[in-house]
Coordinates of C-alpha atoms in Angstrom, one line a residue:
Chain A
M24 CA -92.6 1.6 -75.3
S25 CA -91.2 -1.6 -74.2
A26 CA -93.3 -1.7 -71.3
I27 CA -96.4 -1.7 -73.5
T28 CA -95.1 -4.5 -75.5
T29 CA -94.2 -6.7 -72.6
I30 CA -97.6 -6.0 -71.0
S31 CA -99.4 -7.0 -74.2
A32 CA -97.2 -10.0 -74.6
Q33 CA -98.0 -11.0 -71.0
R34 CA -101.5 -10.5 -71.6
S35 CA -101.9 -12.6 -74.7
A36 CA -99.6 -15.2 -73.0
A37 CA -101.9 -15.1 -69.9
I38 CA -105.0 -15.5 -72.2
G39 CA -103.3 -18.3 -74.0
H40 CA -104.3 -17.2 -77.7
K41 CA -102.1 -17.8 -80.4
P42 CA -103.2 -16.6 -83.9
S43 CA -103.7 -19.6 -86.1
A44 CA -102.4 -19.4 -89.7
A45 CA -105.8 -19.5 -91.1
T46 CA -107.2 -16.4 -89.3
A47 CA -103.8 -14.5 -89.5
E48 CA -103.6 -11.4 -91.8
P49 CA -100.8 -11.0 -94.2
A50 CA -97.4 -9.9 -92.4
W51 CA -97.5 -6.2 -93.8
T52 CA -101.1 -5.7 -92.7
R53 CA -100.1 -6.8 -89.1
R54 CA -97.1 -4.7 -89.2
L55 CA -99.0 -1.6 -90.4
L56 CA -101.7 -2.0 -87.9
I57 CA -99.2 -2.6 -85.0
S58 CA -97.0 0.5 -86.0
I59 CA -100.2 2.7 -86.3
S60 CA -101.5 1.7 -83.0
L61 CA -98.1 2.0 -81.3
G62 CA -97.6 5.4 -83.0
F63 CA -100.9 6.5 -81.9
L64 CA -100.3 5.4 -78.3
G65 CA -96.9 7.1 -78.3
L66 CA -98.3 10.3 -79.5
F67 CA -101.4 10.6 -77.4
L68 CA -100.5 8.7 -74.3
L69 CA -96.7 8.4 -73.9
A70 CA -95.8 12.0 -75.0
P71 CA -98.2 13.7 -72.7
L72 CA -97.2 11.6 -69.8
L73 CA -93.5 12.4 -70.6
V74 CA -94.3 16.1 -70.9
V75 CA -96.1 16.0 -67.3
F76 CA -92.8 14.7 -65.8
A77 CA -90.5 16.9 -67.9
E78 CA -92.4 20.1 -67.0
A79 CA -92.6 19.0 -63.4
L80 CA -88.9 18.6 -63.2
R81 CA -87.9 21.7 -65.3
G82 CA -87.1 23.7 -62.3
G83 CA -85.0 21.0 -60.7
V84 CA -85.7 18.6 -58.0
R85 CA -85.8 21.2 -55.3
A86 CA -88.6 23.1 -56.9
Y87 CA -90.5 19.8 -57.6
V88 CA -90.3 19.0 -53.8
A89 CA -91.1 22.5 -52.9
A90 CA -94.3 22.3 -54.6
F91 CA -95.4 19.6 -52.1
A92 CA -94.5 21.8 -49.1
D93 CA -97.2 24.1 -49.8
P94 CA -99.9 23.6 -47.3
D95 CA -102.6 23.9 -49.8
A96 CA -101.1 21.2 -52.0
R97 CA -100.9 18.9 -49.0
A98 CA -104.4 19.6 -48.2
A99 CA -105.5 18.7 -51.7
I100 CA -103.5 15.5 -51.6
R101 CA -105.0 14.6 -48.2
L102 CA -108.5 15.5 -49.7
T103 CA -108.0 13.1 -52.6
L104 CA -107.0 10.3 -50.7
L105 CA -109.7 10.7 -48.1
V106 CA -112.4 10.9 -51.0
A107 CA -111.1 7.7 -52.8
G108 CA -110.7 6.1 -49.3
I109 CA -114.4 6.7 -48.7
S110 CA -115.8 6.3 -52.1
V111 CA -113.9 3.1 -53.0
P112 CA -115.2 1.0 -50.1
V113 CA -118.6 2.5 -50.4
N114 CA -118.8 1.4 -54.1
L115 CA -117.2 -1.9 -53.2
V116 CA -120.2 -2.7 -50.9
F117 CA -122.9 -1.3 -53.0
G118 CA -121.1 -2.8 -56.3
V119 CA -121.2 -6.2 -54.6
M120 CA -124.6 -6.1 -53.4
A121 CA -126.0 -4.7 -56.7
A122 CA -124.1 -7.5 -58.6
W123 CA -125.2 -10.3 -56.2
A124 CA -128.8 -9.2 -56.5
I125 CA -128.7 -8.9 -60.4
A126 CA -126.8 -12.1 -60.9
K127 CA -128.3 -14.5 -58.5
F128 CA -132.0 -13.4 -58.3
E129 CA -134.8 -13.1 -60.6
F130 CA -137.0 -10.0 -59.7
R131 CA -139.2 -7.4 -61.5
G132 CA -137.3 -4.4 -62.6
K133 CA -134.0 -6.0 -63.0
S134 CA -133.4 -4.6 -66.3
V135 CA -134.1 -1.1 -64.8
L136 CA -131.6 -1.6 -62.2
V137 CA -128.9 -2.6 -64.7
T138 CA -129.5 0.6 -66.7
L139 CA -129.5 2.7 -63.5
I140 CA -126.1 1.2 -62.7
D141 CA -124.8 2.5 -66.1
L142 CA -126.3 5.8 -65.7
P143 CA -123.1 7.4 -64.4
F144 CA -121.1 6.1 -67.4
A145 CA -123.7 7.6 -69.8
I146 CA -124.1 11.0 -68.5
S147 CA -121.5 13.8 -68.5
P148 CA -119.6 14.3 -65.1
V149 CA -120.6 18.0 -65.0
V150 CA -124.1 17.1 -65.2
S151 CA -123.6 14.6 -62.3
G152 CA -122.3 17.4 -60.2
L153 CA -125.1 19.8 -61.2
V154 CA -127.7 17.2 -60.2
F155 CA -126.2 17.5 -56.6
V156 CA -126.3 21.2 -56.6
L157 CA -130.0 21.3 -57.7
L158 CA -130.8 18.7 -55.2
F159 CA -128.7 19.9 -52.1
G160 CA -127.9 23.5 -52.9
M161 CA -129.5 26.3 -51.2
Q162 CA -131.9 26.9 -54.0
G163 CA -132.4 23.2 -54.5
W164 CA -135.1 20.6 -53.3
L165 CA -133.6 19.7 -50.1
G166 CA -131.2 22.6 -49.6
P167 CA -133.3 24.7 -47.2
W168 CA -133.9 21.7 -45.0
L169 CA -130.3 20.7 -44.8
A170 CA -129.4 24.5 -44.0
A171 CA -131.9 24.6 -41.3
H172 CA -130.4 21.6 -39.7
D173 CA -126.8 22.9 -40.4
I174 CA -125.8 20.0 -42.5
R175 CA -123.4 21.2 -45.3
L176 CA -123.1 18.7 -48.3
I177 CA -122.5 20.8 -51.2
F178 CA -119.3 23.0 -51.3
A179 CA -118.0 20.7 -48.6
V180 CA -116.2 17.4 -48.3
P181 CA -119.3 15.2 -48.2
G182 CA -120.6 16.8 -51.3
I183 CA -117.2 15.9 -53.0
V184 CA -117.5 12.4 -51.8
L185 CA -121.2 12.0 -53.0
A186 CA -120.2 13.2 -56.4
T187 CA -117.2 10.9 -56.5
V188 CA -119.3 8.0 -55.3
F189 CA -121.8 8.7 -58.0
V190 CA -119.5 8.9 -60.9
T191 CA -117.4 5.8 -59.9
F192 CA -120.4 3.6 -59.0
P193 CA -120.6 1.5 -62.1
F194 CA -117.0 0.2 -62.0
V195 CA -117.3 -2.6 -59.3
A196 CA -120.7 -3.5 -60.3
R197 CA -120.0 -3.7 -64.1
E198 CA -116.9 -5.8 -63.5
L199 CA -118.9 -8.3 -61.3
I200 CA -122.2 -8.7 -63.2
P201 CA -121.0 -10.6 -66.2
L202 CA -118.8 -13.0 -64.2
M203 CA -121.5 -13.8 -61.5
Q204 CA -124.0 -14.4 -64.2
E205 CA -121.8 -16.8 -66.1
Q206 CA -120.9 -18.6 -62.9
G207 CA -124.7 -19.2 -62.2
T208 CA -126.0 -20.2 -58.8
E209 CA -125.0 -23.8 -58.5
D210 CA -122.2 -23.3 -56.2
E211 CA -124.3 -21.5 -53.9
E212 CA -127.1 -23.8 -54.0
A213 CA -124.7 -26.7 -53.1
A214 CA -123.3 -24.7 -50.3
L215 CA -126.9 -23.9 -48.9
S216 CA -128.0 -27.6 -49.3
L217 CA -124.7 -28.5 -47.4
G218 CA -126.1 -26.4 -44.4
A219 CA -124.1 -23.3 -44.8
G220 CA -125.7 -19.9 -43.9
G221 CA -126.2 -17.0 -46.1
W222 CA -123.3 -15.0 -45.1
Q223 CA -121.1 -18.0 -44.9
T224 CA -122.0 -19.0 -48.5
F225 CA -121.3 -15.5 -49.6
R226 CA -117.9 -15.2 -48.0
R227 CA -116.7 -18.8 -48.6
V228 CA -118.2 -19.4 -52.0
T229 CA -119.2 -16.3 -53.9
L230 CA -116.5 -14.0 -52.8
P231 CA -113.6 -16.3 -53.7
N232 CA -115.3 -17.1 -57.1
V233 CA -115.1 -13.3 -58.0
K234 CA -112.3 -12.0 -56.0
W235 CA -109.9 -11.1 -59.0
A236 CA -112.6 -9.3 -60.9
L237 CA -113.6 -7.5 -57.7
L238 CA -110.2 -6.3 -57.3
Y239 CA -110.0 -5.3 -60.8
G240 CA -113.1 -3.3 -60.4
V241 CA -111.9 -1.7 -57.3
I242 CA -108.7 -0.6 -58.8
L243 CA -110.4 1.0 -61.7
C244 CA -112.8 2.7 -59.3
N245 CA -110.0 4.0 -57.4
A246 CA -108.4 5.4 -60.4
R247 CA -111.4 7.3 -61.3
A248 CA -112.1 8.5 -57.9
M249 CA -108.7 10.1 -57.6
G250 CA -108.8 11.6 -61.1
E251 CA -112.3 12.8 -61.2
F252 CA -112.5 16.5 -62.2
G253 CA -115.8 17.6 -63.8
A254 CA -118.5 16.5 -61.1
V255 CA -116.1 17.4 -58.2
S256 CA -115.3 20.9 -59.8
V257 CA -118.9 21.7 -59.8
V258 CA -119.8 20.7 -56.2
S259 CA -116.4 21.8 -54.8
G260 CA -116.6 25.5 -54.4
H261 CA -113.0 25.6 -54.8
V262 CA -111.9 26.8 -51.4
R263 CA -108.2 26.4 -51.2
G264 CA -106.9 24.3 -48.5
L265 CA -110.4 22.8 -47.9
T266 CA -112.4 21.6 -50.9
N267 CA -109.7 21.4 -53.6
T268 CA -108.8 18.0 -54.8
M269 CA -105.7 17.2 -56.5
P270 CA -107.2 17.6 -60.0
L271 CA -108.7 20.9 -58.9
H272 CA -105.5 22.0 -57.4
V273 CA -103.4 21.4 -60.6
E274 CA -105.9 23.7 -62.5
I275 CA -105.6 26.3 -59.8
L276 CA -101.8 26.3 -59.9
Y277 CA -101.7 26.3 -63.7
N278 CA -104.0 29.3 -63.8
E279 CA -101.6 31.1 -61.2
Y280 CA -98.7 30.8 -63.5
N281 CA -97.2 28.3 -61.3
F282 CA -96.3 25.7 -64.0
V283 CA -93.7 23.8 -62.1
A284 CA -95.9 23.3 -59.0
A285 CA -98.9 22.5 -61.3
F286 CA -97.1 19.7 -63.2
A287 CA -95.5 18.4 -60.0
V288 CA -98.8 17.7 -58.5
A289 CA -100.0 16.4 -61.9
S290 CA -97.1 14.1 -61.9
L291 CA -98.0 12.7 -58.6
L292 CA -101.6 11.9 -60.0
A293 CA -99.9 10.5 -63.0
L294 CA -97.7 8.2 -60.8
L295 CA -100.8 7.2 -58.8
A296 CA -102.3 6.3 -62.1
L297 CA -99.2 4.3 -63.2
I298 CA -99.2 2.4 -59.9
T299 CA -102.9 1.7 -60.6
L300 CA -102.2 0.5 -64.0
A301 CA -99.5 -1.9 -62.8
A302 CA -101.8 -3.3 -60.1
K303 CA -104.5 -3.7 -62.6
Q304 CA -102.2 -5.5 -65.0
L305 CA -101.0 -7.8 -62.2
V306 CA -104.6 -8.6 -61.1
L307 CA -105.6 -9.2 -64.8
I308 CA -102.8 -11.8 -65.1
R309 CA -103.8 -13.5 -62.0
E310 CA -107.5 -13.5 -63.1
Q311 CA -106.5 -15.0 -66.5
A312 CA -104.5 -17.7 -64.6
A313 CA -107.4 -18.4 -62.3
V314 CA -109.8 -18.8 -65.2
R315 CA -107.5 -21.1 -67.0
K316 CA -106.8 -23.2 -63.8
G317 CA -110.7 -23.8 -63.9
Chain B
M5 CA -110.9 -10.5 -43.6
D6 CA -112.9 -11.7 -40.8
R7 CA -116.3 -10.1 -39.9
R8 CA -114.9 -8.0 -37.0
K9 CA -112.1 -6.5 -38.9
F10 CA -114.7 -5.7 -41.8
V11 CA -117.1 -3.8 -39.2
L12 CA -114.1 -2.1 -37.6
C13 CA -113.1 -0.7 -41.0
G14 CA -116.4 0.5 -41.8
V15 CA -116.8 2.2 -38.6
M16 CA -113.4 4.1 -39.1
W17 CA -114.5 5.1 -42.5
V18 CA -117.7 6.6 -41.3
A19 CA -115.7 8.3 -38.5
A20 CA -113.4 9.8 -41.1
F21 CA -116.3 11.0 -43.1
L22 CA -117.8 12.8 -40.0
L23 CA -114.5 14.3 -39.0
A24 CA -113.8 15.6 -42.4
G25 CA -117.0 17.5 -42.3
R26 CA -116.1 19.5 -39.2
A27 CA -112.5 20.1 -40.2
A28 CA -112.2 23.9 -39.6
A29 CA -113.4 23.9 -35.9
G30 CA -111.3 25.5 -33.3
D31 CA -110.7 28.7 -31.5
D32 CA -109.3 30.8 -34.3
V33 CA -111.7 32.3 -36.7
T34 CA -111.9 31.5 -40.3
L35 CA -113.3 33.6 -43.1
L36 CA -114.2 32.7 -46.5
N37 CA -113.6 35.1 -49.4
V38 CA -115.3 34.3 -52.6
S39 CA -113.7 36.2 -55.3
Y40 CA -113.3 36.3 -59.1
D41 CA -110.3 35.2 -61.1
P42 CA -107.8 38.2 -61.4
T43 CA -107.7 39.0 -57.6
R44 CA -105.8 35.8 -56.7
E45 CA -102.4 37.4 -56.3
F46 CA -103.7 40.6 -54.6
Y47 CA -105.5 38.6 -51.9
V48 CA -102.6 36.4 -51.1
D49 CA -100.9 39.7 -50.0
F50 CA -103.7 41.4 -48.7
N51 CA -104.9 38.4 -46.4
K52 CA -101.4 38.3 -44.9
A53 CA -101.6 41.9 -44.0
F54 CA -105.1 41.7 -42.7
A55 CA -104.1 38.7 -40.5
E56 CA -101.3 40.6 -38.9
H57 CA -103.4 43.7 -38.5
W58 CA -106.4 41.6 -36.9
K59 CA -103.8 39.9 -34.6
A60 CA -102.4 43.2 -33.5
R61 CA -105.6 44.8 -32.9
T62 CA -107.5 41.7 -31.2
G63 CA -104.8 39.2 -30.3
R64 CA -106.7 36.5 -32.3
N65 CA -105.6 34.8 -35.3
V66 CA -107.8 34.9 -38.5
T67 CA -107.3 32.5 -41.3
I68 CA -108.8 33.7 -44.8
R69 CA -109.7 30.9 -47.1
Q70 CA -110.0 32.0 -50.9
S71 CA -112.2 30.7 -53.7
H72 CA -111.7 32.0 -57.2
G73 CA -113.4 31.6 -60.5
G74 CA -115.5 33.4 -63.2
A75 CA -117.5 36.1 -61.3
G76 CA -120.8 34.9 -62.4
R77 CA -120.1 31.3 -61.5
Q78 CA -118.8 32.2 -58.1
A79 CA -121.9 34.2 -57.4
R80 CA -124.1 31.2 -58.3
A81 CA -122.1 29.1 -56.0
V82 CA -122.7 31.5 -53.1
I83 CA -126.3 31.6 -53.9
D84 CA -126.4 27.7 -54.0
G85 CA -124.8 27.6 -50.6
L86 CA -121.0 28.3 -50.7
E87 CA -121.0 30.0 -47.4
A88 CA -118.8 33.1 -48.0
D89 CA -118.5 35.6 -45.3
V90 CA -117.3 38.1 -47.9
V91 CA -117.6 38.4 -51.5
T92 CA -115.1 40.4 -53.6
L93 CA -116.5 40.1 -57.1
A94 CA -116.1 41.6 -60.6
L95 CA -119.3 43.7 -60.8
A96 CA -122.3 44.9 -58.8
Y97 CA -124.9 42.9 -60.5
D98 CA -123.7 39.5 -59.2
I99 CA -123.9 40.7 -55.7
D100 CA -127.5 42.3 -56.6
V101 CA -128.6 38.8 -57.5
M102 CA -127.4 37.4 -54.1
A103 CA -129.4 40.1 -52.4
E104 CA -132.6 39.7 -54.5
K105 CA -132.8 35.9 -55.2
A106 CA -131.3 34.6 -52.1
R107 CA -131.6 37.4 -49.7
L108 CA -128.3 36.8 -48.4
L109 CA -127.7 40.6 -47.8
P110 CA -129.6 43.7 -47.8
R111 CA -130.6 45.2 -51.3
D112 CA -128.6 48.5 -50.5
W113 CA -125.5 46.6 -49.9
Q114 CA -123.6 49.0 -52.3
T115 CA -124.1 52.0 -50.0
R116 CA -122.7 50.3 -46.9
L117 CA -119.0 50.9 -47.9
P118 CA -117.4 54.0 -49.4
H119 CA -117.0 54.5 -53.3
N120 CA -119.9 52.3 -54.2
S121 CA -118.4 49.5 -52.1
A122 CA -115.4 49.4 -54.6
P123 CA -112.2 49.8 -52.9
Y124 CA -110.2 49.5 -56.2
T125 CA -111.1 50.2 -59.8
S126 CA -109.8 49.0 -63.1
T127 CA -110.5 49.3 -66.8
I128 CA -110.4 47.3 -69.9
V129 CA -107.4 47.5 -72.1
F130 CA -106.0 45.5 -75.0
L131 CA -103.0 43.1 -74.5
V132 CA -101.1 42.5 -77.7
R133 CA -98.0 40.5 -78.8
K134 CA -94.7 42.5 -78.6
G135 CA -94.3 45.2 -81.2
N136 CA -98.0 45.3 -81.9
P137 CA -97.7 43.3 -85.1
R138 CA -101.3 43.7 -86.0
G139 CA -101.2 47.5 -85.4
I140 CA -104.1 47.6 -83.0
R141 CA -104.3 51.2 -81.5
D142 CA -108.1 51.6 -80.8
W143 CA -111.5 49.8 -80.8
P144 CA -112.1 50.0 -84.6
D145 CA -108.8 48.3 -85.3
L146 CA -110.3 45.2 -83.7
L147 CA -112.6 44.6 -86.7
K148 CA -109.6 44.6 -89.3
P149 CA -109.6 41.6 -91.3
D150 CA -108.2 38.2 -89.9
I151 CA -107.7 39.7 -86.3
E152 CA -108.6 37.2 -83.6
I153 CA -109.8 38.6 -80.3
I154 CA -109.7 36.6 -77.0
T155 CA -112.3 37.3 -74.3
P156 CA -114.0 35.2 -71.7
N157 CA -117.6 34.5 -71.9
P158 CA -120.0 37.4 -70.7
K159 CA -122.5 34.9 -69.5
T160 CA -120.0 33.6 -66.7
S161 CA -117.3 36.1 -66.4
G162 CA -117.6 39.6 -65.0
G163 CA -114.5 40.8 -66.9
A164 CA -116.1 39.7 -70.2
R165 CA -119.2 41.6 -69.3
W166 CA -117.0 44.8 -68.9
N167 CA -115.3 43.9 -72.1
Y168 CA -118.6 43.9 -73.9
L169 CA -119.9 47.1 -72.2
A170 CA -116.7 48.9 -72.9
A171 CA -117.0 48.0 -76.6
W172 CA -120.7 49.0 -76.7
G173 CA -120.0 52.2 -74.8
Y174 CA -117.2 53.1 -77.0
V175 CA -119.6 53.3 -80.2
M176 CA -122.3 55.2 -78.1
R177 CA -119.7 57.8 -77.1
R178 CA -118.4 58.2 -80.7
E179 CA -122.0 58.6 -81.9
L180 CA -123.5 60.7 -79.2
G181 CA -120.6 62.7 -77.8
D182 CA -118.7 62.7 -74.5
D183 CA -121.3 63.9 -72.0
S184 CA -124.3 61.8 -71.4
K185 CA -126.3 65.0 -70.3
S186 CA -125.5 66.9 -73.5
G187 CA -127.8 67.1 -76.6
G188 CA -127.1 63.7 -78.3
W189 CA -128.2 61.5 -75.4
Q190 CA -131.6 63.3 -75.2
D191 CA -132.5 62.6 -78.7
A192 CA -134.4 59.2 -78.8
A193 CA -133.9 58.7 -82.6
R194 CA -130.1 59.4 -82.3
V195 CA -129.8 57.2 -79.4
K196 CA -131.5 54.3 -81.2
A197 CA -129.4 54.9 -84.3
A198 CA -126.2 54.7 -82.0
E199 CA -127.5 51.6 -80.4
E200 CA -127.9 49.8 -84.0
K201 CA -124.3 50.8 -84.7
A202 CA -123.0 49.5 -81.3
R203 CA -124.9 46.4 -81.7
A204 CA -123.3 45.8 -85.2
F205 CA -119.9 46.7 -83.8
V206 CA -120.2 44.2 -80.8
T207 CA -121.6 41.5 -83.2
A208 CA -118.6 42.0 -85.6
L209 CA -116.3 41.7 -82.6
F210 CA -117.7 38.5 -81.0
K211 CA -117.5 36.9 -84.5
K212 CA -113.7 37.1 -84.1
V213 CA -113.5 35.2 -80.9
P214 CA -112.3 31.9 -81.4
V215 CA -112.4 30.6 -77.7
L216 CA -114.8 31.9 -75.0
D217 CA -113.3 30.7 -71.7
S218 CA -115.5 30.9 -68.5
G219 CA -113.2 33.1 -66.6
A220 CA -110.7 35.9 -67.2
R221 CA -107.8 33.8 -65.9
G222 CA -108.7 31.0 -68.5
S223 CA -108.6 33.6 -71.3
T224 CA -105.3 35.0 -70.1
T225 CA -103.7 31.4 -70.3
T226 CA -105.5 30.9 -73.7
F227 CA -103.8 34.1 -75.0
V228 CA -100.5 34.1 -73.3
Q229 CA -99.8 30.5 -72.7
R230 CA -101.3 28.7 -75.6
G231 CA -100.6 31.6 -78.0
I232 CA -104.1 31.9 -79.4
G233 CA -105.4 35.2 -80.9
D234 CA -104.1 38.5 -81.7
V235 CA -105.5 40.7 -79.1
F236 CA -106.9 39.9 -75.7
L237 CA -109.5 42.2 -74.2
S238 CA -108.5 42.3 -70.6
W239 CA -108.8 43.8 -67.2
E240 CA -106.0 46.2 -66.9
N241 CA -104.7 44.5 -63.7
E242 CA -104.8 41.1 -65.5
A243 CA -102.8 42.5 -68.5
F244 CA -100.1 44.0 -66.1
L245 CA -100.0 40.7 -64.3
A246 CA -99.5 38.7 -67.4
I247 CA -96.8 40.9 -68.6
N248 CA -95.1 40.8 -65.1
E249 CA -95.4 37.0 -64.7
L250 CA -94.4 36.0 -68.4
G251 CA -92.0 38.8 -69.4
P252 CA -92.4 42.3 -70.9
E253 CA -90.4 41.0 -74.1
K254 CA -93.5 39.0 -75.1
F255 CA -96.5 41.3 -74.8
E256 CA -97.6 45.0 -74.5
I257 CA -100.5 46.9 -73.3
V258 CA -102.6 49.1 -75.7
V259 CA -104.9 51.6 -74.1
P260 CA -107.9 52.4 -76.4
S261 CA -109.1 56.1 -76.8
V262 CA -111.9 55.5 -74.3
S263 CA -112.9 52.7 -72.0
I264 CA -115.2 51.8 -69.2
L265 CA -114.5 52.4 -65.4
A266 CA -114.8 49.0 -63.9
E267 CA -115.7 49.0 -60.3
P268 CA -115.3 45.5 -58.7
P269 CA -117.4 45.7 -55.6
V270 CA -116.9 44.0 -52.2
A271 CA -119.6 43.0 -49.6
L272 CA -120.4 41.4 -46.4
V273 CA -122.7 38.3 -46.8
E274 CA -124.6 39.1 -43.8
K275 CA -126.6 35.8 -43.6
Y276 CA -123.6 33.4 -43.7
A277 CA -121.3 35.8 -41.7
D278 CA -124.1 36.0 -38.9
K279 CA -124.4 32.3 -39.1
H280 CA -120.8 31.7 -38.5
G281 CA -120.5 34.5 -36.1
T282 CA -118.0 36.3 -38.2
R283 CA -119.5 39.6 -38.8
E284 CA -117.2 41.6 -37.0
V285 CA -114.0 40.3 -38.3
A286 CA -115.5 40.2 -41.9
Q287 CA -116.5 43.9 -41.8
A288 CA -113.1 44.7 -40.6
F289 CA -111.6 42.7 -43.4
L290 CA -113.7 44.8 -46.0
E291 CA -112.8 48.2 -44.2
F292 CA -109.2 47.2 -44.2
L293 CA -109.3 47.3 -48.0
Y294 CA -109.9 51.0 -47.8
S295 CA -106.9 51.6 -45.3
P296 CA -103.6 52.9 -46.4
T297 CA -102.1 49.3 -46.4
G298 CA -105.0 48.0 -48.4
Q299 CA -104.9 50.8 -50.9
R300 CA -101.0 50.4 -51.3
L301 CA -101.3 46.6 -51.9
A302 CA -104.1 47.2 -54.5
A303 CA -101.9 49.5 -56.5
K304 CA -99.1 47.2 -56.1
H305 CA -101.2 44.5 -57.7
F306 CA -102.2 46.8 -60.6
Y307 CA -105.6 47.9 -59.3
R308 CA -106.3 51.7 -59.3
P309 CA -106.8 52.6 -55.6
V310 CA -109.8 54.8 -54.8
E311 CA -107.6 56.8 -52.5
P312 CA -104.4 57.2 -54.5
K313 CA -102.7 59.3 -51.7
H314 CA -102.0 56.0 -49.8
A315 CA -100.4 54.3 -52.8
D316 CA -96.7 54.1 -53.8
P317 CA -96.2 56.9 -56.4
T318 CA -94.1 54.5 -58.5
D319 CA -97.0 52.0 -58.5
L320 CA -99.4 54.9 -59.7
R321 CA -97.0 56.0 -62.4
R322 CA -97.7 52.6 -64.2
F323 CA -101.3 53.3 -64.8
P324 CA -101.8 55.2 -68.2
E325 CA -104.1 58.1 -68.5
V326 CA -107.5 56.8 -70.1
K327 CA -110.8 58.5 -70.7
L328 CA -113.2 56.6 -68.8
F329 CA -117.1 56.4 -68.9
T330 CA -119.2 54.9 -66.2
I331 CA -121.7 52.2 -66.6
D332 CA -124.3 54.6 -65.1
E333 CA -123.6 57.3 -67.7
V334 CA -124.0 54.9 -70.7
F335 CA -126.1 52.2 -69.6
G336 CA -128.2 53.5 -66.6
G337 CA -126.7 51.1 -64.1
W338 CA -125.9 47.3 -63.9
G339 CA -129.6 46.3 -63.5
K340 CA -130.5 47.8 -66.9
A341 CA -127.4 46.7 -68.6
Q342 CA -127.6 43.0 -67.3
R343 CA -131.4 42.9 -68.3
A344 CA -130.9 44.2 -71.8
H345 CA -127.5 42.7 -72.6
F346 CA -126.7 39.5 -70.5
D347 CA -130.0 37.9 -69.4
D348 CA -131.2 34.9 -71.3
G349 CA -132.5 36.0 -74.6
G350 CA -130.7 39.3 -74.3
I351 CA -128.7 41.1 -76.7
F352 CA -125.7 38.9 -76.2
D353 CA -127.6 35.8 -76.8
Q354 CA -129.1 37.2 -79.9
I355 CA -125.9 38.2 -81.4
Y356 CA -124.1 35.1 -80.4
R357 CA -126.7 32.9 -82.1
Q358 CA -126.4 34.7 -85.5

């Protein structure tokens, strides 16, 4: 709990807001609201997190470590890292391009593009997965052609990557667009008028202006890429040691009554999430500091 | 990051992507067995035994990859391009669909291996909490007030379809007698009356289901782990396994007066096996299921072996005597049962919408 309070304290310190007397609620209201929200967080976030680690360590440290000796578990960890390792850079590039196009240029269909970027947020991940099956599956539109050329997308690693890229697409772009729009185009215009090339302008003017927001988007994108279940489950085929990511492997282990191993792998996922959270917090603080400096 | 490093990174990612796609290359042969939920533990043992057998026979290594899930969903995945060399599913209809819709194997696949291509059989029993606190002895007891029944969803799970048909068949047998060739089954009016009663029975039964999981294993965890429900309509092997894994002090099996003979079939997916060049080893894999080793392992994992003489007698003694009817006797085969009961707009949809 103390971690949460320090984080929020840091955050408000970083943002630099102090509630003024005129806008402050009475003390009891504040205390009530704070205890409700802390209680809620404790019950629905902290308790499950503790359960994961407690269950994982129930059989002792040896059983915990043994869970990671299983080749299928290792394959799942490798696959998850690979999928995140591919989809995050891809979304980094696409996200920057989309945000750049939307924030710096005026063109027809811009609002359509903005809506399209939000699409993966709006539809259920399971539907996202099914879309790929309908598109690339053997009975799908492109399936027979792909099969004829011996290209396997669905029920193989490329399909999992595609589905992950799809569901994590908005994170980077969504972080960048508001900031880039706010910053406008003056800096770039100045750079161009001073003789900088397009790439140079982008690298030395645009990118430094948005780097913290970019990093923040990348971290969120990474967290989702590693944790994605629904869409990946649909396109995975659940072949052990081959197309099972960590979240899918947790489900399999749980369904095989192998609770210690299931929670061990889950705890690793949770650990990755916590690291991500810490990194996110760090970036947020820096970002706020950068904003304050001007 | 300067531009060269950036480009280099990009190239490396693309390379990783391409390499990942061709991970399983090499000299040794790999089979993919797409199966349904409750066979997990059996195939862990069996795959090991088959790999040894194959190594001894040919000197080559074989790795068998497994995929498990609700049978209907698994069949769908194979049709959509999950390239299984062999399928070992919960019921014949799901493989029929692969043959008819996607032409992955010949239509007469079920005649290619002995015993209707079912190397082991099972049946549907009731798993109840220890001491049978709700006093469930037979099918009618399921409809007692306040009883909650756990079963997976017949639309996605093979086991659930067997559950449904077992309940339906129980009523038909009660109304029309044991032998489908005797008087009652010839009389169209009586059959119709019996079907009405069966429908009412199954409707009442599914009204008592609080959670419909998509596969048998999900339902087992719902009942066993989450403690929901009073009785779990289950594969016999799955019920034994739950007791074995989680303790005989918690659950017990109740055998109803009559149940269905469930034949989970196996088949070679010829189109994919030929594409992978694995037909020979895949066929050997399926035939090995009928071997003394395969039969012994099936009995060990609570499947009823079709050749009981190969099984360990102590394993066989665990199976209670049950009066069994077949799907052909009561429903005229899987094709008819599927169309009437489980297809879109079929009887299951109608009763579930009520």
